[in-house]
Amino acid sequence: MTSQPSKKTAEPAVGGHGLQAGLKNRHLSMIAIGGVIGAGLFVGSSSGIATAGPGILLSYALVGTLVVLVMRMLGEMSAANPTSGSFSAHADRALGPWAGFSIGWLYWFFWVVVLAVEATAGAEILEGWIPAVPQWGWALIVMVVLTATNLVSVGSYGEFEFWFAGIKVVAIAAFIVIGGLAVFGLLPGVDSSQAGLSNLTDHGGFLPNGAGAILTGVLLVVFSFMGSEIATLAAGESENPQRAVTKATNSIIWRVAVFYLGSILVVVALLPWDSKSIADDGSYVAALDSLGIPHAGQIMNFIVLTSVLSCLNSGLYTASRMAFSLGQRGDAPKSFARTTGRGVPRTAILVSVVFGFVAVFFNYKFPDSVFLFLVNSSGAVALFVWLVICFSQLRMRKIIQAEAPEKLVVRMWLYPYLTWATAALIVFVLGYMLTDTEHDGRKTVLLSLLVAAAVLIVAFVKEKVGRGRAVADGAAAAVSDAPRDEVKTG
């Protein structure tokens, strides 16, 4: 047994020792599985069910297909070139520095806002259990503990995420098995007249609110899938990045099918979609209550808390690694790319968590103004990221084929037609969001576009200034290299 692999440098840095290959295969496997299961699945599915009825399954299937296709594209690029910058680094090379800069900072912005959202959600649960500590105190404790975890080493992040994600996976698997037995009348003590596949059609049909509700459902569930790309960022700090990316990419189909479609199918089969308890208690709590499981609410609170902590842990890791990559490419201060002896980008982590704390402050002080703006203005970033991945893959496939075709160990299906179709579907979803005033879809897209435009302007200004400096430096170098008599006569 040797400690040598853990000290291997995964990615060079401006200063320090570079990122370290400290993530084990089991860490990567669980990060890949857990990354696709966000807290939004547990707390946000009830509104989707209320909107589309059992047809919400089609909404999840549509978004799940979109995620599978986008992850296939990202997997193709990341397997050929694993890096902590993932899609931002690929966009930088495929589309230009402006693209890598813009999507990298937008993604970082998204995750520091998520830190505040998840810290507050976790604090609410913990305050309910131990009210002696105020909610802001719990938010502070949670953020400090997970910041310390990330500062120790990438291995400590991986270990925490392994257990957080493991609890989520076991909980959903148990829910699907127990609920499935109840649906088919194989679980004692369950009212068979309430649970059954007939719930999918008996209460106004499979699409009680019409086919249009499927698209509205898409808007409500699309953001709960954000995080599936984390495995490609983390792969850069694993012992075998190419293998890790390939495995995560190939397993995305069953992960989406089992954890999203499987668990939601169980929910709408256990209870009528219009059951008052789904709206009042949340879909998963209501489903557990219908099985007569005691303390269902507290059980689900514990599962949601682990999901929140997992999301916080991964959010801080992801934001810091994106900041690290931006620092490496000169799109952020160079200090962001410096690492400690353990391969931890300390400055990138601390800056990310400081902005997370600021967002938490806004959540408590100005929840309906400043914080609401932050949430809405980062809301469509997931779709922007997926769109950039599509356009990057169209260009990167040609680059990889020309330079190192042997690195194409993962290939996008039906290239380039399916890539274009995926991009068109994402644009359609964004366009449909502009028509949605009931669920703030229009506001989310417009504010997100506003922030994206501001970042793009900064990117183009930075690029123009950089070009100007390069020209000036080139002219100065030419003058200094010219023979002295030539300079004098000139």
Coordinates of C-alpha atoms in Angstrom, one line a residue:
M1 CA 0.0 0.0 0.0
T2 CA 1.3 3.4 -0.9
S3 CA 0.3 7.0 -0.6
Q4 CA 1.9 8.0 -3.9
P5 CA -1.3 8.3 -6.0
S6 CA -2.8 10.8 -3.6
K7 CA 0.1 13.1 -4.1
K8 CA 0.0 13.0 -7.8
T9 CA -0.6 16.5 -9.2
A10 CA -3.9 16.4 -11.1
E11 CA -3.6 19.9 -12.5
P12 CA -0.9 22.6 -12.4
A13 CA -1.4 25.8 -10.6
V14 CA 0.1 29.3 -10.7
G15 CA 1.5 28.8 -7.2
G16 CA 1.7 26.0 -4.7
H17 CA 1.6 22.4 -5.7
G18 CA -1.4 22.2 -8.0
L19 CA -4.6 20.2 -7.5
Q20 CA -4.0 16.7 -6.2
A21 CA -5.5 13.4 -7.3
G22 CA -7.2 12.9 -3.9
L23 CA -10.6 11.5 -5.0
K24 CA -11.0 7.8 -5.0
N25 CA -13.1 5.7 -7.4
R26 CA -15.8 5.2 -4.8
H27 CA -15.9 9.0 -4.2
L28 CA -16.3 9.7 -7.9
S29 CA -19.0 7.0 -8.2
M30 CA -21.1 8.5 -5.4
I31 CA -20.5 12.1 -6.6
A32 CA -21.8 11.1 -10.0
I33 CA -24.8 9.3 -8.5
G34 CA -25.6 11.9 -5.9
G35 CA -24.9 14.9 -8.1
V36 CA -28.0 14.2 -10.1
I37 CA -30.2 14.0 -6.9
G38 CA -30.7 17.6 -5.7
A39 CA -32.8 18.7 -2.7
G40 CA -35.2 20.1 -5.3
L41 CA -36.4 16.6 -6.1
F42 CA -37.8 16.3 -2.6
V43 CA -39.1 19.8 -2.0
G44 CA -40.0 20.9 -5.5
S45 CA -41.8 18.0 -7.0
S46 CA -45.2 18.7 -5.3
S47 CA -45.7 21.9 -7.4
G48 CA -44.9 20.0 -10.6
I49 CA -47.4 17.3 -9.7
A50 CA -50.1 19.9 -8.9
T51 CA -49.5 21.6 -12.3
A52 CA -49.3 18.6 -14.6
G53 CA -50.8 15.7 -12.6
P54 CA -49.4 12.3 -13.5
G55 CA -48.2 13.9 -16.7
I56 CA -45.3 15.3 -14.7
L57 CA -43.6 12.0 -15.5
L58 CA -43.4 13.2 -19.1
S59 CA -41.9 16.5 -17.9
Y60 CA -39.2 14.7 -15.9
A61 CA -38.6 12.3 -18.9
L62 CA -38.2 15.3 -21.2
V63 CA -35.8 17.1 -19.0
G64 CA -34.0 13.8 -18.1
T65 CA -33.5 13.1 -21.8
L66 CA -32.1 16.6 -22.2
V67 CA -29.6 16.1 -19.3
V68 CA -28.5 12.7 -20.7
L69 CA -27.8 14.3 -24.1
V70 CA -25.9 17.3 -22.6
M71 CA -23.9 15.0 -20.3
R72 CA -23.0 12.8 -23.3
M73 CA -21.6 15.9 -25.1
L74 CA -19.8 17.0 -21.9
G75 CA -18.5 13.5 -21.3
E76 CA -17.0 13.4 -24.8
M77 CA -15.1 16.6 -24.3
S78 CA -14.1 15.9 -20.6
A79 CA -12.9 12.3 -21.3
A80 CA -10.6 13.7 -24.0
N81 CA -9.4 16.6 -21.8
P82 CA -10.3 16.2 -18.0
T83 CA -10.0 19.6 -16.3
S84 CA -11.4 21.3 -13.2
G85 CA -12.8 24.0 -15.5
S86 CA -14.9 21.4 -17.4
F87 CA -17.3 23.0 -19.8
S88 CA -15.9 26.5 -19.2
A89 CA -12.4 25.4 -20.2
H90 CA -13.8 23.6 -23.3
A91 CA -15.8 26.7 -24.3
D92 CA -12.6 28.8 -23.9
R93 CA -10.9 26.6 -26.5
A94 CA -13.8 25.8 -28.8
L95 CA -15.6 29.2 -28.9
G96 CA -13.1 31.7 -27.6
P97 CA -11.9 33.2 -24.3
W98 CA -15.1 35.3 -24.1
A99 CA -17.2 32.1 -23.9
G100 CA -15.0 30.5 -21.2
F101 CA -14.9 33.6 -19.2
S102 CA -18.7 34.3 -19.4
I103 CA -20.0 30.8 -18.7
G104 CA -17.4 30.2 -16.0
W105 CA -18.3 33.3 -14.0
L106 CA -22.1 32.8 -14.5
Y107 CA -21.7 29.2 -13.2
W108 CA -19.7 30.4 -10.2
F109 CA -22.4 33.0 -9.6
F110 CA -25.1 30.4 -9.7
W111 CA -23.4 28.2 -7.1
V112 CA -22.6 31.0 -4.6
V113 CA -26.3 31.8 -4.7
V114 CA -27.2 28.2 -4.2
L115 CA -25.0 28.1 -1.1
A116 CA -27.2 30.7 0.5
V117 CA -30.4 29.0 -0.6
E118 CA -29.3 25.6 0.7
A119 CA -27.8 27.0 3.9
T120 CA -31.1 28.7 4.7
A121 CA -33.1 25.5 3.9
G122 CA -30.8 23.5 6.2
A123 CA -31.0 26.1 9.0
E124 CA -34.8 25.9 8.9
I125 CA -34.8 22.2 9.5
L126 CA -32.1 22.3 12.2
E127 CA -33.9 25.2 14.0
G128 CA -37.1 23.1 14.1
W129 CA -35.1 20.4 15.9
I130 CA -33.1 22.6 18.2
P131 CA -34.9 26.0 18.4
A132 CA -32.4 27.3 21.0
V133 CA -30.0 28.1 18.2
P134 CA -31.4 30.8 15.9
Q135 CA -31.8 30.1 12.2
W136 CA -28.9 32.5 11.2
G137 CA -26.7 30.7 13.7
W138 CA -27.4 27.3 12.1
A139 CA -26.7 28.7 8.7
L140 CA -23.4 30.0 9.9
I141 CA -22.5 26.7 11.6
V142 CA -23.3 24.7 8.5
M143 CA -21.3 27.0 6.2
V144 CA -18.3 27.1 8.5
V145 CA -18.2 23.3 9.0
L146 CA -18.4 22.6 5.2
T147 CA -15.9 25.3 4.4
A148 CA -13.4 23.7 6.9
T149 CA -14.1 20.4 5.2
N150 CA -13.2 21.7 1.8
L151 CA -10.1 23.5 3.1
V152 CA -8.6 20.4 4.6
S153 CA -8.2 18.4 1.3
V154 CA -10.1 17.3 -1.7
G155 CA -10.2 13.8 -0.1
S156 CA -12.2 15.2 2.9
Y157 CA -14.7 16.8 0.5
G158 CA -15.0 13.4 -1.3
E159 CA -15.5 11.5 2.0
F160 CA -18.2 13.9 3.2
E161 CA -19.9 13.8 -0.2
F162 CA -19.7 10.0 -0.3
W163 CA -21.7 9.7 2.9
F164 CA -24.2 12.5 2.2
A165 CA -24.9 11.1 -1.3
G166 CA -25.0 7.6 0.1
I167 CA -27.8 8.5 2.5
K168 CA -29.8 10.1 -0.4
V169 CA -29.3 7.1 -2.7
V170 CA -30.3 4.5 0.0
A171 CA -33.3 6.6 1.0
I172 CA -34.7 6.9 -2.5
A173 CA -33.9 3.3 -3.3
A174 CA -35.8 2.2 -0.1
F175 CA -38.7 4.6 -0.9
I176 CA -39.0 3.1 -4.4
V177 CA -38.9 -0.5 -3.2
I178 CA -41.4 0.0 -0.3
G179 CA -43.7 2.2 -2.4
G180 CA -43.6 -0.2 -5.3
L181 CA -44.6 -3.1 -3.1
A182 CA -47.5 -0.9 -1.7
V183 CA -48.6 0.0 -5.3
F184 CA -49.0 -3.7 -6.2
G185 CA -50.7 -4.6 -2.9
L186 CA -47.7 -6.5 -1.5
L187 CA -47.2 -4.3 1.6
P188 CA -49.3 -5.1 4.6
G189 CA -51.3 -2.3 6.2
V190 CA -51.8 -0.2 3.1
D191 CA -55.2 0.9 1.8
S192 CA -55.3 -0.7 -1.6
S193 CA -58.1 1.5 -2.8
Q194 CA -55.8 4.5 -2.4
A195 CA -52.6 3.1 -3.8
G196 CA -52.4 1.6 -7.3
L197 CA -51.5 2.3 -10.9
S198 CA -55.1 3.4 -11.4
N199 CA -54.1 6.7 -9.8
L200 CA -52.3 7.6 -13.0
T201 CA -55.6 7.8 -14.9
D202 CA -58.6 7.8 -12.6
H203 CA -58.5 11.5 -11.5
G204 CA -59.1 13.4 -14.6
G205 CA -56.9 11.3 -16.8
F206 CA -53.1 11.1 -17.2
L207 CA -53.1 14.8 -18.4
P208 CA -55.8 16.4 -16.3
N209 CA -54.7 19.9 -17.1
G210 CA -54.0 19.3 -20.8
A211 CA -50.8 18.6 -22.8
G212 CA -49.6 22.2 -22.3
A213 CA -49.1 21.4 -18.6
I214 CA -46.2 19.1 -19.6
L215 CA -44.1 22.1 -20.7
T216 CA -45.1 24.1 -17.6
G217 CA -43.9 21.1 -15.6
V218 CA -40.6 21.2 -17.5
L219 CA -40.1 24.8 -16.2
L220 CA -40.7 23.6 -12.6
V221 CA -38.4 20.6 -12.6
V222 CA -35.6 21.6 -15.0
F223 CA -33.5 23.3 -12.2
S224 CA -33.7 20.3 -9.9
F225 CA -31.3 18.5 -12.4
M226 CA -28.5 21.0 -12.0
G227 CA -25.4 19.3 -10.6
S228 CA -25.1 16.4 -12.9
E229 CA -22.0 18.0 -14.4
I230 CA -20.1 18.1 -11.1
A231 CA -18.6 14.7 -11.8
T232 CA -16.7 16.0 -14.8
L233 CA -15.2 18.8 -12.7
A234 CA -14.3 16.4 -9.9
A235 CA -12.7 13.9 -12.3
G236 CA -9.7 16.3 -12.8
E237 CA -8.8 15.4 -9.2
S238 CA -9.1 11.7 -9.5
E239 CA -6.5 9.0 -10.1
N240 CA -7.9 8.1 -13.5
P241 CA -9.8 11.1 -14.9
Q242 CA -10.7 9.5 -18.3
R243 CA -12.2 6.4 -16.7
A244 CA -14.1 8.5 -14.1
V245 CA -15.7 10.7 -16.8
T246 CA -16.5 7.7 -19.0
K247 CA -18.2 5.9 -16.2
A248 CA -20.2 8.9 -15.0
T249 CA -21.3 9.6 -18.5
N250 CA -22.4 6.1 -19.3
S251 CA -24.4 5.7 -16.1
I252 CA -26.4 8.9 -16.4
I253 CA -29.3 7.2 -18.1
W254 CA -30.1 4.7 -15.4
R255 CA -29.5 7.4 -12.7
V256 CA -32.1 9.7 -14.1
A257 CA -34.5 6.8 -14.9
V258 CA -34.3 5.3 -11.4
F259 CA -34.0 8.2 -9.0
Y260 CA -36.2 10.7 -10.8
L261 CA -38.7 8.8 -12.9
G262 CA -38.9 5.9 -10.6
S263 CA -39.5 7.8 -7.4
I264 CA -42.0 10.2 -8.9
L265 CA -43.9 7.3 -10.5
V266 CA -44.2 5.8 -7.0
V267 CA -45.5 9.1 -5.6
V268 CA -48.3 9.6 -8.2
A269 CA -49.2 5.9 -7.9
L270 CA -49.5 5.9 -4.1
L271 CA -51.7 8.9 -4.0
P272 CA -54.1 10.7 -6.3
W273 CA -52.2 13.6 -7.9
D274 CA -54.8 16.1 -6.6
S275 CA -54.6 14.8 -3.0
K276 CA -54.6 17.8 -0.6
S277 CA -51.8 16.2 1.4
I278 CA -49.3 16.5 -1.5
A279 CA -49.8 20.2 -1.6
D280 CA -49.8 20.6 2.2
D281 CA -47.0 18.2 3.3
G282 CA -44.9 17.8 0.2
S283 CA -45.1 14.8 -2.3
Y284 CA -42.6 12.5 -0.5
V285 CA -43.9 13.1 3.0
A286 CA -47.5 12.6 1.9
A287 CA -46.5 9.4 0.2
L288 CA -44.8 8.1 3.3
D289 CA -47.7 9.1 5.4
S290 CA -50.1 7.2 3.1
L291 CA -48.1 4.0 3.9
G292 CA -48.7 4.5 7.6
I293 CA -45.0 5.0 8.3
P294 CA -44.7 6.9 11.7
H295 CA -42.8 10.2 11.8
A296 CA -42.8 10.4 8.1
G297 CA -42.2 14.1 8.2
Q298 CA -39.2 13.9 10.4
I299 CA -37.7 11.1 8.3
M300 CA -38.1 13.2 5.2
N301 CA -36.6 16.2 6.9
F302 CA -33.5 14.2 7.7
I303 CA -33.2 13.1 4.1
V304 CA -33.8 16.6 2.9
L305 CA -31.1 17.9 5.3
T306 CA -28.6 15.4 4.0
S307 CA -29.5 16.5 0.5
V308 CA -29.0 20.1 1.5
L309 CA -25.6 19.4 3.1
S310 CA -24.6 17.4 0.1
C311 CA -25.6 20.3 -2.2
L312 CA -23.8 22.8 0.0
N313 CA -20.6 20.7 0.1
S314 CA -20.6 20.1 -3.7
G315 CA -21.6 23.7 -4.4
L316 CA -18.7 25.1 -2.5
Y317 CA -16.4 22.6 -4.1
T318 CA -17.7 23.3 -7.6
A319 CA -17.6 27.1 -7.2
S320 CA -14.0 27.0 -5.9
R321 CA -12.8 24.7 -8.7
M322 CA -14.4 26.9 -11.3
A323 CA -12.8 30.0 -9.7
F324 CA -9.5 28.0 -9.7
S325 CA -9.8 27.3 -13.4
L326 CA -10.7 30.9 -14.2
G327 CA -7.6 32.0 -12.3
Q328 CA -5.4 29.6 -14.3
R329 CA -6.7 31.0 -17.6
G330 CA -6.2 34.6 -16.5
D331 CA -9.9 35.2 -16.3
A332 CA -9.7 35.8 -12.5
P333 CA -7.0 37.0 -10.1
K334 CA -3.9 34.7 -10.2
S335 CA -4.3 34.1 -6.4
F336 CA -7.4 32.0 -7.3
A337 CA -5.1 29.5 -9.0
R338 CA -2.7 29.1 -6.0
T339 CA -3.0 25.9 -4.0
T340 CA -1.8 24.7 -0.6
G341 CA 0.6 21.8 -0.1
R342 CA -2.5 19.6 0.1
G343 CA -3.6 20.8 -3.4
V344 CA -6.5 22.9 -2.0
P345 CA -7.2 26.2 -3.8
R346 CA -7.7 28.1 -0.5
T347 CA -8.3 31.6 -1.9
A348 CA -10.8 30.3 -4.4
I349 CA -12.7 28.5 -1.6
L350 CA -12.6 31.5 0.8
V351 CA -13.7 34.0 -1.8
S352 CA -16.6 31.7 -2.9
V353 CA -17.8 31.2 0.7
V354 CA -17.5 34.9 1.5
F355 CA -19.9 35.7 -1.4
G356 CA -22.1 32.8 -0.1
F357 CA -22.2 34.5 3.3
V358 CA -23.1 37.8 1.7
A359 CA -26.0 36.1 -0.1
V360 CA -27.1 34.5 3.2
F361 CA -27.1 38.0 4.8
F362 CA -29.3 39.3 1.9
N363 CA -31.6 36.4 2.4
Y364 CA -32.3 37.4 6.0
K365 CA -32.1 41.1 5.6
F366 CA -33.7 41.7 2.1
P367 CA -35.5 38.4 1.2
D368 CA -38.0 39.9 -1.1
S369 CA -35.8 42.4 -3.0
V370 CA -32.0 41.8 -3.2
F371 CA -32.0 38.1 -2.5
L372 CA -35.0 37.5 -4.8
F373 CA -33.1 39.3 -7.6
L374 CA -30.0 37.0 -7.0
V375 CA -32.1 33.9 -7.2
N376 CA -34.0 34.9 -10.3
S377 CA -31.0 36.3 -12.1
S378 CA -29.1 33.0 -11.6
G379 CA -32.1 30.8 -12.3
A380 CA -31.6 30.3 -16.1
V381 CA -27.9 29.7 -15.8
A382 CA -28.4 25.9 -16.0
L383 CA -29.9 26.3 -19.4
F384 CA -27.2 28.7 -20.5
V385 CA -24.5 26.2 -19.4
W386 CA -26.2 23.4 -21.4
L387 CA -26.5 25.5 -24.5
V388 CA -22.8 26.5 -24.3
I389 CA -21.9 22.8 -23.9
C390 CA -23.8 22.0 -27.1
F391 CA -22.0 24.7 -29.2
S392 CA -18.7 23.8 -27.6
Q393 CA -19.1 20.1 -28.5
L394 CA -19.9 20.9 -32.2
R395 CA -16.5 22.6 -32.5
M396 CA -14.4 20.4 -30.1
R397 CA -15.3 17.2 -31.9
K398 CA -13.5 18.6 -35.0
I399 CA -10.5 19.7 -32.9
I400 CA -10.1 16.4 -31.1
Q401 CA -10.5 14.4 -34.4
A402 CA -7.8 16.5 -35.9
E403 CA -5.3 16.5 -33.0
A404 CA -5.9 13.2 -31.0
P405 CA -8.7 11.0 -32.4
E406 CA -7.7 8.2 -30.0
K407 CA -9.0 10.4 -27.1
L408 CA -12.6 10.1 -28.4
V409 CA -13.4 7.3 -26.0
V410 CA -16.9 8.8 -25.4
R411 CA -18.8 9.9 -28.5
M412 CA -22.0 11.9 -28.8
W413 CA -24.7 9.9 -30.5
L414 CA -25.8 10.9 -34.1
Y415 CA -23.3 13.8 -34.2
P416 CA -24.0 16.6 -35.2
Y417 CA -27.7 16.2 -35.7
L418 CA -28.6 15.3 -32.1
T419 CA -26.4 18.1 -30.8
W420 CA -28.3 20.6 -32.9
A421 CA -31.6 19.1 -31.9
T422 CA -30.6 19.4 -28.2
A423 CA -29.6 23.0 -28.6
A424 CA -32.9 23.8 -30.4
L425 CA -34.8 22.2 -27.5
I426 CA -33.0 24.3 -24.9
V427 CA -33.7 27.4 -26.9
F428 CA -37.4 26.4 -27.1
V429 CA -37.5 25.9 -23.3
L430 CA -36.0 29.4 -22.8
G431 CA -38.5 30.8 -25.2
Y432 CA -41.4 29.1 -23.5
M433 CA -40.2 30.4 -20.1
L434 CA -40.7 34.0 -21.5
T435 CA -44.4 33.2 -21.8
D436 CA -44.7 32.0 -18.2
T437 CA -45.8 34.7 -15.9
E438 CA -47.5 32.4 -13.3
H439 CA -44.3 30.8 -12.1
D440 CA -41.9 33.7 -12.7
G441 CA -40.4 32.1 -15.7
R442 CA -40.3 35.3 -17.7
K443 CA -38.7 37.2 -14.8
T444 CA -36.1 34.5 -14.4
V445 CA -35.0 34.4 -18.0
L446 CA -35.0 38.2 -18.4
L447 CA -32.9 38.8 -15.2
S448 CA -30.6 36.0 -16.1
L449 CA -30.1 37.4 -19.6
L450 CA -29.4 40.8 -18.0
V451 CA -26.6 39.4 -15.8
A452 CA -25.3 37.3 -18.7
A453 CA -25.2 40.4 -20.9
A454 CA -23.2 42.3 -18.2
V455 CA -20.7 39.4 -17.9
L456 CA -20.4 39.3 -21.7
I457 CA -19.6 43.0 -21.9
V458 CA -16.9 42.5 -19.3
A459 CA -15.5 39.6 -21.3
F460 CA -15.4 41.5 -24.6
V461 CA -13.8 44.6 -22.9
K462 CA -11.2 42.3 -21.2
E463 CA -10.4 40.6 -24.5
K464 CA -10.1 44.0 -26.3
V465 CA -7.8 45.4 -23.6
G466 CA -5.8 42.2 -23.7
R467 CA -5.4 42.5 -27.5
G468 CA -4.3 46.1 -27.1
R469 CA -1.7 45.2 -24.6
A470 CA -0.4 42.4 -26.7
V471 CA 0.0 44.7 -29.7
A472 CA 1.7 47.3 -27.5
D473 CA 4.0 44.7 -26.0
G474 CA 4.8 43.4 -29.5
A475 CA 5.7 46.8 -30.7
A476 CA 7.9 47.5 -27.7
A477 CA 9.6 44.1 -28.2
A478 CA 10.2 44.9 -31.9
V479 CA 11.8 48.3 -31.0
S480 CA 14.0 46.8 -28.3
D481 CA 15.2 43.9 -30.6
A482 CA 16.0 46.3 -33.5
P483 CA 19.7 47.1 -34.2
R484 CA 20.8 50.3 -32.3
D485 CA 21.8 52.2 -35.4
E486 CA 18.4 51.4 -37.0
V487 CA 16.6 52.8 -34.0
K488 CA 18.8 55.9 -34.1
T489 CA 18.2 56.6 -37.8
G490 CA 14.4 55.9 -37.3

